[in-house]
Coordinates of C-alpha atoms in Angstrom, one line a residue:
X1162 CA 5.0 -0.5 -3.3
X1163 CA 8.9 -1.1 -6.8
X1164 CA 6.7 -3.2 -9.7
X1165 CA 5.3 -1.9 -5.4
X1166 CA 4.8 -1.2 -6.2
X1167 CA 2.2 -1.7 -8.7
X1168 CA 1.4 -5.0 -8.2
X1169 CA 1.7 -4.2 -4.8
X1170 CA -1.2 -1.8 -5.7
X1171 CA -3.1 -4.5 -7.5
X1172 CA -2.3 -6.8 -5.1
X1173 CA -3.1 -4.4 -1.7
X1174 CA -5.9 -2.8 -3.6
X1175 CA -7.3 -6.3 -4.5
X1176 CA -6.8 -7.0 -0.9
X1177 CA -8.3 -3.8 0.3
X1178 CA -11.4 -5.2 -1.7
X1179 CA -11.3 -8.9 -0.9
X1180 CA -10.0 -8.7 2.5
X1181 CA -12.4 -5.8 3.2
X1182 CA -10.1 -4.6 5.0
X1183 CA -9.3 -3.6 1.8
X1184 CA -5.5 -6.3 -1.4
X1185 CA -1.3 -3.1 -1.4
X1186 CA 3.1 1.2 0.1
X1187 CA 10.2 5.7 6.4
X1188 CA 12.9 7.1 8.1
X1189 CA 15.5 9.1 9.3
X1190 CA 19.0 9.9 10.5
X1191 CA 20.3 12.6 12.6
X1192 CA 23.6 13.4 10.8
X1193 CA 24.1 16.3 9.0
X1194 CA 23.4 14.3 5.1
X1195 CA 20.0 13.3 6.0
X1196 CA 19.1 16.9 7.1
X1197 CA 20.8 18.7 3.8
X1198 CA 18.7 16.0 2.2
X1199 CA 15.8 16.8 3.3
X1200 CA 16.1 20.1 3.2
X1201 CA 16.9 19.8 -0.5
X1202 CA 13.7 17.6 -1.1
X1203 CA 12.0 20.3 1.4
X1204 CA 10.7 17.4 3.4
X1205 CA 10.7 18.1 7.2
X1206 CA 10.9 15.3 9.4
X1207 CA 11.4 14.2 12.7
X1208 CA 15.2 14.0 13.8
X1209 CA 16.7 10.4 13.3
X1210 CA 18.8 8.1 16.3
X1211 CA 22.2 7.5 15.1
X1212 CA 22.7 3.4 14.9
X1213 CA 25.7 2.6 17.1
X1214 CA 28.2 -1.1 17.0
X1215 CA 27.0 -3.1 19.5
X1216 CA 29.7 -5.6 21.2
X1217 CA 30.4 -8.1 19.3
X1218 CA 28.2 -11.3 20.0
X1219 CA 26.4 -14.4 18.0
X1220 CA 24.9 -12.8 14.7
X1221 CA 21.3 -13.8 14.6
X1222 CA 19.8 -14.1 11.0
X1223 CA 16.3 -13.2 10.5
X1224 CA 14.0 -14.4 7.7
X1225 CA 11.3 -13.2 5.5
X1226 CA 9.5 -13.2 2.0
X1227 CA 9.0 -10.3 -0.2
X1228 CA 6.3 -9.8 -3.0
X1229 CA 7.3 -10.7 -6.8
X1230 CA 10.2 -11.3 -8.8
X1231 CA 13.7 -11.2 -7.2
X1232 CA 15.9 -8.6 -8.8
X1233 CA 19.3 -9.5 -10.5
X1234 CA 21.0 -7.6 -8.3
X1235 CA 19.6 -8.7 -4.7
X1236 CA 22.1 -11.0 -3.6
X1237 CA 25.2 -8.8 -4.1
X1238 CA 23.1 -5.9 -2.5
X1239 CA 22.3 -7.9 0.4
X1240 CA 25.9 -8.7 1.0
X1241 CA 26.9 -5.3 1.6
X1242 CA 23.8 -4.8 4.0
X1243 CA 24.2 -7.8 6.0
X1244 CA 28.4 -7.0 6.1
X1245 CA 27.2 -3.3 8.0
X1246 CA 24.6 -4.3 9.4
X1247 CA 26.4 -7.8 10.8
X1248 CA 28.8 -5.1 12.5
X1249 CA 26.0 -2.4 13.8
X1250 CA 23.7 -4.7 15.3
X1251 CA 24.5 -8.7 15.2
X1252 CA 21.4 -9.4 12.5
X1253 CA 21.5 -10.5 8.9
X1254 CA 18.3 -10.8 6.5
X1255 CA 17.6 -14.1 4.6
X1256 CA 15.0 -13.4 1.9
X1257 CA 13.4 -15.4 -0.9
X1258 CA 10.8 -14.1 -3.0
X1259 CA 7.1 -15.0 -4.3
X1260 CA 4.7 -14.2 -6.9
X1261 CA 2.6 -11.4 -6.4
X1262 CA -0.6 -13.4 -7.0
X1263 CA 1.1 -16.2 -4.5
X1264 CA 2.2 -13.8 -1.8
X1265 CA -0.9 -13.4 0.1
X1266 CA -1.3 -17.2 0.9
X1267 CA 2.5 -18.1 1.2
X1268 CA 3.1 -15.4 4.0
X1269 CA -0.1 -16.5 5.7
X1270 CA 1.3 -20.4 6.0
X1271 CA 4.7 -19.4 6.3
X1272 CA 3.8 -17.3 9.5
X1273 CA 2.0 -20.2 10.6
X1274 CA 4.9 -22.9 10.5
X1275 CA 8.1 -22.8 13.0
X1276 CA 10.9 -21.9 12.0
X1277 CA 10.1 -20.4 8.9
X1278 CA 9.7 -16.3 8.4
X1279 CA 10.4 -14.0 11.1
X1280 CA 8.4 -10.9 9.8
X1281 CA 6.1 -10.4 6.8
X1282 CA 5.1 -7.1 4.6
X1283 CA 1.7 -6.4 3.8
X1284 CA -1.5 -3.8 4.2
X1285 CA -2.1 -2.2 7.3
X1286 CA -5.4 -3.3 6.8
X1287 CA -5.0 -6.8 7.4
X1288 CA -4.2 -7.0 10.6
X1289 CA -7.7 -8.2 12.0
X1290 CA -7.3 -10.9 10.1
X1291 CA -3.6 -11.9 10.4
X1292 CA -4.3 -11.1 14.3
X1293 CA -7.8 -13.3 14.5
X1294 CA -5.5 -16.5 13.2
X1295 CA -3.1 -15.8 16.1
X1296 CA -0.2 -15.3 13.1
X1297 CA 1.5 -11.9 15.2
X1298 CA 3.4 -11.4 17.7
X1299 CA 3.0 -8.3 20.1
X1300 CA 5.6 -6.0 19.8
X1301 CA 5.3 -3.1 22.5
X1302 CA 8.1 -3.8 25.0
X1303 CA 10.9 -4.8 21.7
X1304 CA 9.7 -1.3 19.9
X1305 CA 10.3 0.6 23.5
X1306 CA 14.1 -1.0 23.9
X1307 CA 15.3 -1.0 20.0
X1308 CA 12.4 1.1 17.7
X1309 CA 13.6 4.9 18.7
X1310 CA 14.2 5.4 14.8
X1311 CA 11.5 4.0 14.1
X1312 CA 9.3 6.0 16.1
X1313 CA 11.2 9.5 15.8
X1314 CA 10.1 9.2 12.4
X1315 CA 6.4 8.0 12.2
X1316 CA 3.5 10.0 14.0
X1317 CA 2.9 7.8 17.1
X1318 CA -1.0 8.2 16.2
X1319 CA -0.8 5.8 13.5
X1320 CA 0.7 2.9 15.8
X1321 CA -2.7 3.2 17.7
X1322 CA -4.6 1.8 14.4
X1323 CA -1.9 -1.2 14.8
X1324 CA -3.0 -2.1 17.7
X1325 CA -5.3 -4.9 19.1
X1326 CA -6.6 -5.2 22.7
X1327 CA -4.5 -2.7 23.9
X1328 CA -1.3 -4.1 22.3
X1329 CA 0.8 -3.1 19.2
X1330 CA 1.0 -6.0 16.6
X1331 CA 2.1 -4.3 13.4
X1332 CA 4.7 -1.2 12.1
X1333 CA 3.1 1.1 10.0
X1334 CA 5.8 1.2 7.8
X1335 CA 4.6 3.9 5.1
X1336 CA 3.7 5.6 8.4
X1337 CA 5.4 9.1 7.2
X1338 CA 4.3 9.6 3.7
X1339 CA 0.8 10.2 2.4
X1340 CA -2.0 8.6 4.4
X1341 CA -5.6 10.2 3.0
X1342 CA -7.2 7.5 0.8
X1343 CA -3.6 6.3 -0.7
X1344 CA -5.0 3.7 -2.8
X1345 CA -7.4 5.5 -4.1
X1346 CA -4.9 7.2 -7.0
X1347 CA -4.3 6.0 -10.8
X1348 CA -0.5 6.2 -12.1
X1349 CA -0.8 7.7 -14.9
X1350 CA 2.0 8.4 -18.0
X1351 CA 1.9 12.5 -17.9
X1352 CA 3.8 12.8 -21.0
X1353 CA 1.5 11.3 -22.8
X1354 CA -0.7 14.1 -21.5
X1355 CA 1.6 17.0 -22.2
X1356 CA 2.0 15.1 -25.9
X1357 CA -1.2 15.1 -27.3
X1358 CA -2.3 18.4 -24.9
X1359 CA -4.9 16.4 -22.9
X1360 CA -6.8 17.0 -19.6
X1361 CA -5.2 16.2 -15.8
X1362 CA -7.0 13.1 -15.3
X1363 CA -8.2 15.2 -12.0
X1364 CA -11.8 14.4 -12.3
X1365 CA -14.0 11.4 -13.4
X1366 CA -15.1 13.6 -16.8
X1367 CA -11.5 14.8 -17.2
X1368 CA -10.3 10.8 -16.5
X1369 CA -12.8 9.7 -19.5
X1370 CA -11.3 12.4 -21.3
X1371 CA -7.2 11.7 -20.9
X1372 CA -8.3 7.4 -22.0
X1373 CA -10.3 8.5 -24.9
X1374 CA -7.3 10.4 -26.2
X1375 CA -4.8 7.8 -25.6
X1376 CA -6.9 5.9 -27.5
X1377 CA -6.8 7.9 -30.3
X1378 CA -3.7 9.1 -30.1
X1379 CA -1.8 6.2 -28.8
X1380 CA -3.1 2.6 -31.0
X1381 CA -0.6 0.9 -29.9
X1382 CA -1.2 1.5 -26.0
X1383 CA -3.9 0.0 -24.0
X1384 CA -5.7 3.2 -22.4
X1385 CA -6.4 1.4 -19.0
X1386 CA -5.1 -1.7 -16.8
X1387 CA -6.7 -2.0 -13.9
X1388 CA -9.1 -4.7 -12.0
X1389 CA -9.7 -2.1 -9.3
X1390 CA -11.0 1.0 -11.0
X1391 CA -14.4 1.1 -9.3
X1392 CA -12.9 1.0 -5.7
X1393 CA -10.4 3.7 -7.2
X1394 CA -13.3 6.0 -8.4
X1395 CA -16.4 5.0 -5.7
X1396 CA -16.1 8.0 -3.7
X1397 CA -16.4 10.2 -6.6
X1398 CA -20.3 9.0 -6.4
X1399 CA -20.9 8.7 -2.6
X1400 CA -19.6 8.7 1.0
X1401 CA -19.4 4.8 2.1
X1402 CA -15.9 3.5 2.8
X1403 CA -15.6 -0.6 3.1
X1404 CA -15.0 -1.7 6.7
X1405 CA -11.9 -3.3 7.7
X1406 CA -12.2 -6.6 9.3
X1407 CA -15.5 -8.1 8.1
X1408 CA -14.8 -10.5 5.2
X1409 CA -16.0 -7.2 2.7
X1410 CA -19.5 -7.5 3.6
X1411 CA -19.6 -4.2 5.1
X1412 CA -18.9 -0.8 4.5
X1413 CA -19.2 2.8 6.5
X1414 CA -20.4 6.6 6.2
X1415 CA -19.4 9.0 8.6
X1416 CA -22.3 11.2 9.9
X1417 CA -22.6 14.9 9.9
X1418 CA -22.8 14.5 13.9
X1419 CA -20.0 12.5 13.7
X1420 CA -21.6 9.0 14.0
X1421 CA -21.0 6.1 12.0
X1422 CA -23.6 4.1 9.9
X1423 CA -22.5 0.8 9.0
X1424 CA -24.0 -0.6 5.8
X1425 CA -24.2 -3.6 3.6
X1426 CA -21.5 -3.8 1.2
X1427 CA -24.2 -4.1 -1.6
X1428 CA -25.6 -0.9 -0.2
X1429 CA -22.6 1.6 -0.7
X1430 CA -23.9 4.1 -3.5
X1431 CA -20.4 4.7 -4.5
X1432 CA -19.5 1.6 -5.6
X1433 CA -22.5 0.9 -7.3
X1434 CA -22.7 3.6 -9.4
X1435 CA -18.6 3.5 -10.3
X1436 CA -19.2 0.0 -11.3
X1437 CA -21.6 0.8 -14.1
X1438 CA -19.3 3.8 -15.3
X1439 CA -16.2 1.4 -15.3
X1440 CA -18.5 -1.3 -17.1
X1441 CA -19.3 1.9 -20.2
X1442 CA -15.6 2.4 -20.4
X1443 CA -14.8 -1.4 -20.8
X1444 CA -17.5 -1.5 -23.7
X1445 CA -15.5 1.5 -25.0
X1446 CA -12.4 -0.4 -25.5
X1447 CA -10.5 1.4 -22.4
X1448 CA -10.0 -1.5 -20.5
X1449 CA -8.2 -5.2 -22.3
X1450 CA -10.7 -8.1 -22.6
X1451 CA -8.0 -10.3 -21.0
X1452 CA -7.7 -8.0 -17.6
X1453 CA -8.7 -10.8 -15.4
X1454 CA -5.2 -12.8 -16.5
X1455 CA -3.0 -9.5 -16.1
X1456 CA -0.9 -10.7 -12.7
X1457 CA 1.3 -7.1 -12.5
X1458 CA -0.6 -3.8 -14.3
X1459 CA 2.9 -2.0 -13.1
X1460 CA 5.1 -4.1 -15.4
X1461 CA 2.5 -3.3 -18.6
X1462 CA 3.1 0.2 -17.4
X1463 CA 6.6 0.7 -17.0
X1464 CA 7.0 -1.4 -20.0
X1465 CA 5.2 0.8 -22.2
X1466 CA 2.5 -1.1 -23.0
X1467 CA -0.7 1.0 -21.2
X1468 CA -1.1 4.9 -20.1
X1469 CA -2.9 4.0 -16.8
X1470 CA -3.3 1.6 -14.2
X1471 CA -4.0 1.7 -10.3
X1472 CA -1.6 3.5 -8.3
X1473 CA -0.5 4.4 -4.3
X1474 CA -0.1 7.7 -3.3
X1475 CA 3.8 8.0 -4.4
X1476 CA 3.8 5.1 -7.0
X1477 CA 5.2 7.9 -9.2
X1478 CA 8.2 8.3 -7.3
X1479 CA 8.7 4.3 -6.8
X1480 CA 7.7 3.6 -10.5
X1481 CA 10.2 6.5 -12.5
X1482 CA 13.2 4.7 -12.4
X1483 CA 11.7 1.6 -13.4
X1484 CA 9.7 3.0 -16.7
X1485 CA 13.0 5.5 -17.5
X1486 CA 15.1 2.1 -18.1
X1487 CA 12.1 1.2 -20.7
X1488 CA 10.6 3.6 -22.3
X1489 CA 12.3 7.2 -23.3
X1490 CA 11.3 10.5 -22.0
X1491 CA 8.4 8.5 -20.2
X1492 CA 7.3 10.9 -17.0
X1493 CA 5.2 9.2 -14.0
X1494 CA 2.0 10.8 -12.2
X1495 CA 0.1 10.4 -9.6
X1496 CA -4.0 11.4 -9.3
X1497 CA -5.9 10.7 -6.3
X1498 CA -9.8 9.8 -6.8
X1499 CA -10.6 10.0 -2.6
X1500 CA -13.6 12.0 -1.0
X1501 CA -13.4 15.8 -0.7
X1502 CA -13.5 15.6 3.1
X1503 CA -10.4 13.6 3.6
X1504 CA -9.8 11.0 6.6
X1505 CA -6.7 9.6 8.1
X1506 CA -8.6 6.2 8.7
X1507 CA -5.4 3.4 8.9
X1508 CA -2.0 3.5 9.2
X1509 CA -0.9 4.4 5.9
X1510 CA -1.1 1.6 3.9
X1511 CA 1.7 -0.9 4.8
X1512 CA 2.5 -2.7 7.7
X1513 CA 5.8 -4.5 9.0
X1514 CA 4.9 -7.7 11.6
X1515 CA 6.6 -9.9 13.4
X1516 CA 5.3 -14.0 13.0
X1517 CA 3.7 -15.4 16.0
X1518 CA 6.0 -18.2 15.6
X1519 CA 9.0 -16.8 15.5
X1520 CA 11.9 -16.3 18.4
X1521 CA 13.9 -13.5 17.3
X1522 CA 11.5 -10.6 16.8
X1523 CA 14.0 -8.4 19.1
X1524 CA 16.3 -9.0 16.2
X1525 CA 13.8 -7.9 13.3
X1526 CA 12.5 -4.6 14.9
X1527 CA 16.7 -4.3 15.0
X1528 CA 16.8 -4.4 11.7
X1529 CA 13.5 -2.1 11.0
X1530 CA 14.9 0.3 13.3
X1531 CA 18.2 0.1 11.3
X1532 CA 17.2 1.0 8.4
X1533 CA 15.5 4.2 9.5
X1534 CA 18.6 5.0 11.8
X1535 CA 20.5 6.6 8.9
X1536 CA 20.6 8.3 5.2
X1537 CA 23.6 5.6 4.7
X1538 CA 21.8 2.9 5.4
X1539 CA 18.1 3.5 4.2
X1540 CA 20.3 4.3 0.6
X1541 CA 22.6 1.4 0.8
X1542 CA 19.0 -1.0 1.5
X1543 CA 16.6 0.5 -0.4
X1544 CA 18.5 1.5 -3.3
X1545 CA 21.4 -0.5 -3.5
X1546 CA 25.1 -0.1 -3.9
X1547 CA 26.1 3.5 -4.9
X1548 CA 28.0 3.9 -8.2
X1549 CA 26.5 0.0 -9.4
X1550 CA 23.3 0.6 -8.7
X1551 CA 22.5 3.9 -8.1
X1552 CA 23.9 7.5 -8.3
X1553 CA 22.9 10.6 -7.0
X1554 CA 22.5 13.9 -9.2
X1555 CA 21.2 16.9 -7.6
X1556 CA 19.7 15.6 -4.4
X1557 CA 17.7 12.7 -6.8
X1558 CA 18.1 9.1 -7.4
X1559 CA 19.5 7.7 -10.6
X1560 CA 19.4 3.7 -11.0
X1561 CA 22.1 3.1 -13.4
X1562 CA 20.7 -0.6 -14.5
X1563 CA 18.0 -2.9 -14.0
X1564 CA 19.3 -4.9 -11.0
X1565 CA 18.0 -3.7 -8.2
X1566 CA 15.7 -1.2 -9.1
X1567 CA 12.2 -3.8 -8.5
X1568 CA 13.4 -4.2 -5.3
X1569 CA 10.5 -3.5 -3.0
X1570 CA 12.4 -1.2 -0.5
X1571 CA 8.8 0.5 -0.5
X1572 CA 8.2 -0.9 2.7
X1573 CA 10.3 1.5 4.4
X1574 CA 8.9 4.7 2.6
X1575 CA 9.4 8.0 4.9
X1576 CA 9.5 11.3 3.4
X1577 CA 12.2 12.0 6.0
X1578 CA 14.8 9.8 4.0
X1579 CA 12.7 9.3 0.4
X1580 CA 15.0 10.4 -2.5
X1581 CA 12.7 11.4 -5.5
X1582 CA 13.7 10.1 -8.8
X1583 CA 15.4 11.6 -11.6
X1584 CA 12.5 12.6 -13.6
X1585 CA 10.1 13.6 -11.1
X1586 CA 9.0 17.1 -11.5
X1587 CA 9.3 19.6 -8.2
X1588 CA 5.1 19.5 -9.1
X1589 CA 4.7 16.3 -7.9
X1590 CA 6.7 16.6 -4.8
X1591 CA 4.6 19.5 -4.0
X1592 CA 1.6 17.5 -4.8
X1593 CA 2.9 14.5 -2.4
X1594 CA 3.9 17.1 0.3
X1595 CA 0.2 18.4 0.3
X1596 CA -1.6 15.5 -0.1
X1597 CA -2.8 15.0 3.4
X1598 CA -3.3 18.7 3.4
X1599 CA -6.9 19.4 5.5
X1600 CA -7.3 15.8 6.3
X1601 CA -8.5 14.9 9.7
X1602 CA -7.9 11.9 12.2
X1603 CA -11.1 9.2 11.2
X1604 CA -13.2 9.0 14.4
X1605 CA -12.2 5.2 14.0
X1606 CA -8.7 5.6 13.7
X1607 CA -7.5 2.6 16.3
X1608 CA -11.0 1.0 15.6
X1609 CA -10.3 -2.8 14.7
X1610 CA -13.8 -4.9 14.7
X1611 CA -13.0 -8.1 16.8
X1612 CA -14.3 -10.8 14.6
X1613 CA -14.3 -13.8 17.2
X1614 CA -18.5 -13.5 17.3
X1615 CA -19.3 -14.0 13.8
X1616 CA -15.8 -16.1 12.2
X1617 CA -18.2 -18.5 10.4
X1618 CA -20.2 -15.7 8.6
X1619 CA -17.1 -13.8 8.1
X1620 CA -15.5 -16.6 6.2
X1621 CA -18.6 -17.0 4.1
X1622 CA -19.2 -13.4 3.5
X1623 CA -15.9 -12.9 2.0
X1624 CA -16.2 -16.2 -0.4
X1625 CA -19.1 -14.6 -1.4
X1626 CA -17.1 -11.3 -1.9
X1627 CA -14.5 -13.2 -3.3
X1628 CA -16.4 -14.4 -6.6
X1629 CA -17.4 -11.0 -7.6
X1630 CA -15.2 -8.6 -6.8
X1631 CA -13.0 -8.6 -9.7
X1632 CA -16.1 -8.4 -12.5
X1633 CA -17.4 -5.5 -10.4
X1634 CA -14.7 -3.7 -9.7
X1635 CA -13.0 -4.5 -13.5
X1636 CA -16.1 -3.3 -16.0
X1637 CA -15.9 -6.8 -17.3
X1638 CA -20.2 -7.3 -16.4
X1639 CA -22.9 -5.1 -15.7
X1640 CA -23.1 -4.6 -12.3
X1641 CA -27.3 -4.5 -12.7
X1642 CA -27.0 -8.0 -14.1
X1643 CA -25.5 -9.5 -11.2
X1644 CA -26.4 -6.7 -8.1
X1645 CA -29.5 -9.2 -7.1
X1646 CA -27.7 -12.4 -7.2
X1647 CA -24.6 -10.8 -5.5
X1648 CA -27.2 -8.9 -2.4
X1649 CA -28.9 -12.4 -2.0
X1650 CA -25.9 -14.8 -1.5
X1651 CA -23.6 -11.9 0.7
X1652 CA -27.2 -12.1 3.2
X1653 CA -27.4 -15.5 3.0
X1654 CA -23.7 -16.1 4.4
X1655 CA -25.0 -14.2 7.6
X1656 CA -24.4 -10.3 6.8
X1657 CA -26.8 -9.0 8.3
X1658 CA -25.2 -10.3 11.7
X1659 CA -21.9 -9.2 10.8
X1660 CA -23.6 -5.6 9.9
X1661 CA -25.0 -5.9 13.4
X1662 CA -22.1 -6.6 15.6
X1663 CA -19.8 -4.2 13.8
X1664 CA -22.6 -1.4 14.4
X1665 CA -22.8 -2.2 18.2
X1666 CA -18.5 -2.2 18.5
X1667 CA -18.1 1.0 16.8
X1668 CA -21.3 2.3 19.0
X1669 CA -19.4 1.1 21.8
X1670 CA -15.6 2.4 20.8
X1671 CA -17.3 5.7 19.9
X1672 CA -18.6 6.2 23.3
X1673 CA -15.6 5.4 24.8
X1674 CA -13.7 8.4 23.6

């Protein structure tokens, strides 16, 4: 998730929203550096499958598209890893790159079309609807012959929520770092905090508190720049969770008896009531008029121009380098805003999958699995070339320039290999090591609602959805000016069929247990 990294958080978190499903964000080696690593980070993780040469044979280049702008130093980076991992395992990686606020529809045409991408990032959360268009390829027989690293280093109950019909569509890429309501988190600058002695922006009073400082304090800086905030902050005022799958029209509470209630999206308590308190702090001058044309929050951030925006789980750790190249002395933090009873309900956030369309998906869980083979070769992809892009000091990450340090190697985050950047207080590992800390398995953890019943209300629900989202979930309008308007059009694109058909499937999954 790494400008993964925010805009990937705009952009998933938006997608979270919009998609319902919610629109964001890794492995291991079994030689004696990755464990002293680890052990330094005091991260445990599951041992790591050494990547072997294969004989040599026809190199098979695989294709893809990654979110934003492509970094300086991508080409000469992707030299090196193609040379190694030409001579490991016979693949190369072609990539080209597209605007975050382009990304979403490019992959989904580009996965469409022969002979065009090979594999796609994006949240775990849209696979019901990537599956539903017949965009993905199954995957369980390549994963059992070349995904060992892969899965010594991700719980295998989290490749049940990537599965549909019985059959594995997706990686959940993010599968071994923090999984509990990950999106539901602000990045936040915490020396800023420690500056003018404010509050840890733990609680929504104590959130109000750290932007009306910054405002006072800090003129020149925009307190707040985010288009999600409400979804960040819902659960602070009730239960309901939205339901992956169903165009956004529907959300969920989980029952003291362990049932599920499925609701109208219009319905869930939480996000009404965060709506009107993110609509009070627009009208205080937290949150810029213009936030509707802001593509990437992260890059205001790291460039110095706003305390907070919407963050991931780890954003700190992907965003440090970026912002220490920018602004001086600037430290990174991470809050999370989920429930107090925390679920494991998805993945983890991101997903790796293979294109329908393509032919060599054997070659691109190849190169998945080789980057989560080794320490040498998650650093040499995800961080670049040592000494010209990187160094290491004291078990952390130093990015000596700006060429390669927005590259989104995210995707592959795993607390088995994850090297913490300089900057990042032994705090906020602890916090990210305990984040998960007394969550529990979702009783719909490897739910996914089949949509094939009710496609044509689905597609209208979510253009409904679609047209409001933003001012709700922004604090551009008040949300009792436009709840009626908003609850009549979502039923009158056929909700209240969706509502019912996702009711009866989780009925039925639940009983199946």
């Amino acid at each position: 998730m790494s400008s993964k990294t925010q805009k990937m958080l705009s952009t998933v978190l938006v997608a979270i929203l919009l998609a319902v499903t919610v629109i964001g964000c890794s492995s291991g080696n079994g030689n004696s550096s990755r464990n002293n690593n680890s052990a330094n980070q005091g991260n445990s993780g599951k041992s790591e499958a050494t990547a072997t040469p294969e004989e040599k044979k026809e190199i098979v280049t695989i294709k893809s598209i990654y979110p934003g702008d492509k970094p300086a130093g991508t080409d000469a980076v992707l030299a090196k890893v193609n040379e190694k991992m030409a001579a490991d395992i016979g693949v190369k990686l072609e990539l080209t790159f597209a605007p975050w606020d382009q990304y979403a529809n490019k992959i989904t045409l580009d996965a469409a079309t022969s002979n065009s991408i090979d594999f796609f990032w994006n949240g775990s959360s849209q696979l019901v609807n990537y599956y539903s268009q017949k965009l993905l390829a199954p995957i369980d027989e390549l994963m059992e012959q070349h995904g060992q690293a892969i899965y010594e280093n991700i719980d295998s109950m989290l490749f049940e929520g990537m599965k549909m019909d019985g059959k594995l569509y997706g990686i959940p890429s993010t599968g071994n770092s923090p999984k509990a309501n990950i999106y539901q988190s602000i990045l936040y600058r915490d020396d800023l905090r420690m500056k003018h002695n404010l509050p840890v922006p733990d609680s929504v009073e104590n959130f109000e508190a750290f932007l009306q400082g910054i405002k006072d304090n800090e003129p020149d800086l925009v307190p707040l720049t985010s288009a999600s905030v409400a979804y960040i902050l819902m659960n602070q005022f009730g239960p309901e969770e939205y339901l992956a799958g169903t165009g956004s029209s529907a959300g969920f509470k989980i029952n003291e008896d362990g049932t599920i209630t499925v609701m109208p999206t219009q319905e869930m308590t939480g996000l009404r009531e965060a709506a009107k308190l993110v609509h009070e702090w627009y009208k205080k001058g937290f949150i810029p008029e213009d936030i509707l044309n802001i593509g990437d929050v992260t890059a205001r951030l790291t460039a110095g121009a706003t305390a907070v925006v919407n963050g991931a789980a780890m954003s700190a750790a992907d965003q440090q380098n970026v912002i220490a190249n920018n602004v001086k002395d600037a430290v990174l933090n991470n809050q999370g805003f989920g429930p107090e009873k925390k679920y494991i309900r998805s993945p983890g956030g991101d997903a790796i999958y293979v294109t329908s369309q393509t032919k060599k998906g054997e070659a691109v869980i190849k190169f998945v699995n080789w980057v989560f083979s080794s320490q040498e070769n998650y650093d040499l992809y995800v961080y670049g070339i040592e000494g010209v892009n990187y160094e290491i000091i004291d078990e952390r990450v130093k990015m000596l320039n700006e060429d390669y340090v927005t590259f989104p190697g995210w995707m592959f985050k795993n607390m088995n290999l994850q090297r913490f950047a300089v900057g990042i207080t032994d705090d906020y590992i602890e916090k990210i090591k305990k984040w998960d800390e007394g969550a529990e398995f979702s009783p719909l953890m490897g739910f996914n609602f089949n949509p094939e019943s009710v496609k044509t209300e689905l597609a209208q629900a979510q253009q409904v959805f679609n047209a409001y989202s933003s001012t709700l979930n922004s604090g551009i309008v008040d949300p009792e000016t436009i709840w009626p308007e908003f609850t009549k059009q979502m039923k009158a694109a056929g909700q209240d069929k969706i509502i019912e058909e996702a009711q009866k499937q989780i009925d039925e999954f639940l009983a199946s247990k």
